[in-house]
């Protein structure tokens, strides 16, 4: 995993970028002690770099607009709050592959789903005894409901990153 830059998550020993696997996927069981926000990055290309003032103006405009994806409002004010969400712009000086002159890396999450996931865990989790103490888990239908909500949040997070990139860098190309 990579270094955690969010002080609250660092204090709580939350790894950043970890992949967590339990079981072989053949049974409905989800440990719920981890909090997911569906962080991820979008890499986009630009032929020319916009002035920093232009980017800042667009971020300000985005913060004052209302956006929705599949009926879910985007928390635009929260997009780049203090923590580890960021927007970086790099000049490509040389490359063995065909890249545009500038690369933008946008890192954001889907905080819009956090409260619903926490509510589901609070209302439906069973408590089991483990060698590490009592752990909340979701089983069967509750695990399936949580999994579906996580899938929706993951798709939402991807769409949100794309929308933000397109709003900030009109004419940019999404690479990945």
GROMACS .gro file of C-alpha atoms in nm:
model
  176
    1UNK     CA    1   0.000   0.000   0.000
    2UNK     CA    2   0.101   0.360  -0.037
    3UNK     CA    3   0.151   0.618   0.236
    4UNK     CA    4  -0.167   0.763   0.385
    5UNK     CA    5  -0.181   1.144   0.369
    6UNK     CA    6  -0.517   1.189   0.542
    7UNK     CA    7  -0.436   1.248   0.910
    8UNK     CA    8  -0.753   1.085   1.045
    9UNK     CA    9  -0.707   0.772   0.834
   10UNK     CA   10  -0.337   0.767   0.923
   11UNK     CA   11  -0.422   0.780   1.293
   12UNK     CA   12  -0.669   0.495   1.245
   13UNK     CA   13  -0.405   0.291   1.055
   14UNK     CA   14  -0.604   0.281   0.732
   15UNK     CA   15  -0.385   0.176   0.439
   16UNK     CA   16  -0.421   0.375   0.119
   17UNK     CA   17  -0.459   0.179  -0.200
   18UNK     CA   18  -0.476  -0.161  -0.033
   19UNK     CA   19  -0.650  -0.455  -0.195
   20UNK     CA   20  -0.843  -0.655   0.059
   21UNK     CA   21  -0.959  -1.008  -0.025
   22UNK     CA   22  -1.146  -1.246   0.199
   23UNK     CA   23  -1.251  -1.593   0.103
   24UNK     CA   24  -1.296  -1.716  -0.252
   25UNK     CA   25  -1.618  -1.526  -0.320
   26UNK     CA   26  -1.835  -1.836  -0.293
   27UNK     CA   27  -2.012  -1.729   0.026
   28UNK     CA   28  -2.197  -1.416   0.131
   29UNK     CA   29  -1.982  -1.263   0.401
   30UNK     CA   30  -1.830  -0.915   0.427
   31UNK     CA   31  -1.617  -0.786   0.717
   32UNK     CA   32  -1.723  -0.426   0.780
   33UNK     CA   33  -1.454  -0.271   0.996
   34UNK     CA   34  -1.302  -0.093   0.698
   35UNK     CA   35  -1.446   0.227   0.558
   36UNK     CA   36  -1.443   0.259   0.180
   37UNK     CA   37  -1.467   0.583  -0.013
   38UNK     CA   38  -1.390   0.444  -0.360
   39UNK     CA   39  -1.080   0.654  -0.417
   40UNK     CA   40  -0.922   0.629  -0.753
   41UNK     CA   41  -0.737   0.820  -1.019
   42UNK     CA   42  -0.813   0.935  -1.367
   43UNK     CA   43  -0.524   1.007  -1.599
   44UNK     CA   44  -0.596   1.245  -1.883
   45UNK     CA   45  -0.396   1.408  -2.157
   46UNK     CA   46  -0.376   1.770  -2.271
   47UNK     CA   47  -0.193   1.914  -2.568
   48UNK     CA   48  -0.134   2.243  -2.387
   49UNK     CA   49  -0.140   2.336  -2.021
   50UNK     CA   50  -0.406   2.581  -1.907
   51UNK     CA   51  -0.296   2.867  -1.685
   52UNK     CA   52  -0.330   2.797  -1.313
   53UNK     CA   53  -0.580   3.084  -1.284
   54UNK     CA   54  -0.802   2.915  -1.542
   55UNK     CA   55  -0.794   2.587  -1.349
   56UNK     CA   56  -0.868   2.763  -1.020
   57UNK     CA   57  -1.158   2.955  -1.178
   58UNK     CA   58  -1.303   2.630  -1.314
   59UNK     CA   59  -1.269   2.460  -0.974
   60UNK     CA   60  -1.449   2.754  -0.816
   61UNK     CA   61  -1.725   2.732  -1.078
   62UNK     CA   62  -1.758   2.357  -1.022
   63UNK     CA   63  -1.795   2.417  -0.648
   64UNK     CA   64  -2.089   2.651  -0.715
   65UNK     CA   65  -2.274   2.423  -0.957
   66UNK     CA   66  -2.503   2.130  -0.893
   67UNK     CA   67  -2.422   1.802  -1.066
   68UNK     CA   68  -2.592   1.463  -1.058
   69UNK     CA   69  -2.495   1.121  -1.182
   70UNK     CA   70  -2.782   0.873  -1.212
   71UNK     CA   71  -2.990   1.087  -0.976
   72UNK     CA   72  -2.718   1.109  -0.708
   73UNK     CA   73  -2.602   1.466  -0.636
   74UNK     CA   74  -2.226   1.519  -0.643
   75UNK     CA   75  -2.071   1.679  -0.336
   76UNK     CA   76  -1.873   1.931  -0.541
   77UNK     CA   77  -1.759   2.132  -0.238
   78UNK     CA   78  -1.591   1.819  -0.103
   79UNK     CA   79  -1.403   1.730  -0.421
   80UNK     CA   80  -1.060   1.865  -0.323
   81UNK     CA   81  -1.093   1.930   0.048
   82UNK     CA   82  -0.787   1.878   0.269
   83UNK     CA   83  -0.679   1.516   0.265
   84UNK     CA   84  -0.540   1.308  -0.012
   85UNK     CA   85  -0.763   1.404  -0.304
   86UNK     CA   86  -0.578   1.608  -0.561
   87UNK     CA   87  -0.537   1.730  -0.914
   88UNK     CA   88  -0.182   1.728  -1.053
   89UNK     CA   89  -0.061   1.842  -1.394
   90UNK     CA   90   0.266   1.717  -1.540
   91UNK     CA   91   0.461   1.823  -1.848
   92UNK     CA   92   0.577   1.524  -2.056
   93UNK     CA   93   0.938   1.588  -2.147
   94UNK     CA   94   1.003   1.259  -2.326
   95UNK     CA   95   0.830   0.927  -2.368
   96UNK     CA   96   0.870   0.601  -2.557
   97UNK     CA   97   0.495   0.597  -2.614
   98UNK     CA   98   0.275   0.852  -2.787
   99UNK     CA   99   0.158   1.090  -2.512
  100UNK     CA  100   0.022   1.442  -2.530
  101UNK     CA  101   0.234   1.731  -2.401
  102UNK     CA  102   0.074   1.729  -2.055
  103UNK     CA  103  -0.073   1.464  -1.826
  104UNK     CA  104  -0.335   1.543  -1.562
  105UNK     CA  105  -0.390   1.307  -1.267
  106UNK     CA  106  -0.715   1.355  -1.080
  107UNK     CA  107  -0.761   1.162  -0.753
  108UNK     CA  108  -1.105   1.169  -0.593
  109UNK     CA  109  -1.362   0.948  -0.423
  110UNK     CA  110  -1.735   0.883  -0.393
  111UNK     CA  111  -1.804   1.022  -0.047
  112UNK     CA  112  -2.167   1.049  -0.156
  113UNK     CA  113  -2.211   0.678  -0.071
  114UNK     CA  114  -2.031   0.669   0.263
  115UNK     CA  115  -2.335   0.749   0.481
  116UNK     CA  116  -2.551   0.484   0.311
  117UNK     CA  117  -2.282   0.220   0.359
  118UNK     CA  118  -2.234   0.315   0.725
  119UNK     CA  119  -2.611   0.307   0.781
  120UNK     CA  120  -2.637  -0.038   0.624
  121UNK     CA  121  -2.355  -0.170   0.843
  122UNK     CA  122  -2.502  -0.010   1.157
  123UNK     CA  123  -2.846  -0.153   1.093
  124UNK     CA  124  -2.764  -0.497   0.953
  125UNK     CA  125  -2.423  -0.610   1.081
  126UNK     CA  126  -2.394  -0.915   1.304
  127UNK     CA  127  -2.126  -0.921   1.571
  128UNK     CA  128  -1.894  -1.222   1.573
  129UNK     CA  129  -1.606  -1.317   1.798
  130UNK     CA  130  -1.264  -1.335   1.630
  131UNK     CA  131  -0.908  -1.375   1.760
  132UNK     CA  132  -0.888  -0.994   1.728
  133UNK     CA  133  -1.205  -0.926   1.928
  134UNK     CA  134  -1.566  -0.868   1.830
  135UNK     CA  135  -1.606  -0.780   1.462
  136UNK     CA  136  -1.913  -0.657   1.274
  137UNK     CA  137  -1.989  -0.858   0.959
  138UNK     CA  138  -2.260  -0.867   0.697
  139UNK     CA  139  -2.397  -1.205   0.591
  140UNK     CA  140  -2.627  -1.333   0.318
  141UNK     CA  141  -2.881  -1.070   0.200
  142UNK     CA  142  -2.714  -0.785   0.387
  143UNK     CA  143  -2.378  -0.876   0.232
  144UNK     CA  144  -2.536  -0.887  -0.114
  145UNK     CA  145  -2.703  -0.548  -0.056
  146UNK     CA  146  -2.370  -0.400   0.060
  147UNK     CA  147  -2.190  -0.547  -0.239
  148UNK     CA  148  -2.445  -0.401  -0.484
  149UNK     CA  149  -2.416  -0.059  -0.316
  150UNK     CA  150  -2.035  -0.082  -0.343
  151UNK     CA  151  -2.062  -0.165  -0.712
  152UNK     CA  152  -2.289   0.136  -0.765
  153UNK     CA  153  -2.048   0.359  -0.570
  154UNK     CA  154  -1.752   0.236  -0.772
  155UNK     CA  155  -1.924   0.314  -1.104
  156UNK     CA  156  -2.034   0.650  -0.964
  157UNK     CA  157  -1.675   0.733  -0.860
  158UNK     CA  158  -1.546   0.657  -1.211
  159UNK     CA  159  -1.819   0.872  -1.368
  160UNK     CA  160  -1.752   1.153  -1.120
  161UNK     CA  161  -1.381   1.161  -1.204
  162UNK     CA  162  -1.459   1.172  -1.576
  163UNK     CA  163  -1.713   1.452  -1.530
  164UNK     CA  164  -1.470   1.657  -1.319
  165UNK     CA  165  -1.188   1.607  -1.568
  166UNK     CA  166  -1.409   1.713  -1.859
  167UNK     CA  167  -1.534   2.020  -1.670
  168UNK     CA  168  -1.183   2.129  -1.572
  169UNK     CA  169  -1.003   2.040  -1.896
  170UNK     CA  170  -1.244   2.109  -2.179
  171UNK     CA  171  -1.089   1.935  -2.478
  172UNK     CA  172  -0.870   1.699  -2.273
  173UNK     CA  173  -0.859   1.327  -2.345
  174UNK     CA  174  -0.917   1.059  -2.083
  175UNK     CA  175  -0.629   0.810  -2.102
  176UNK     CA  176  -0.730   0.579  -1.818
   0.00000   0.00000   0.00000
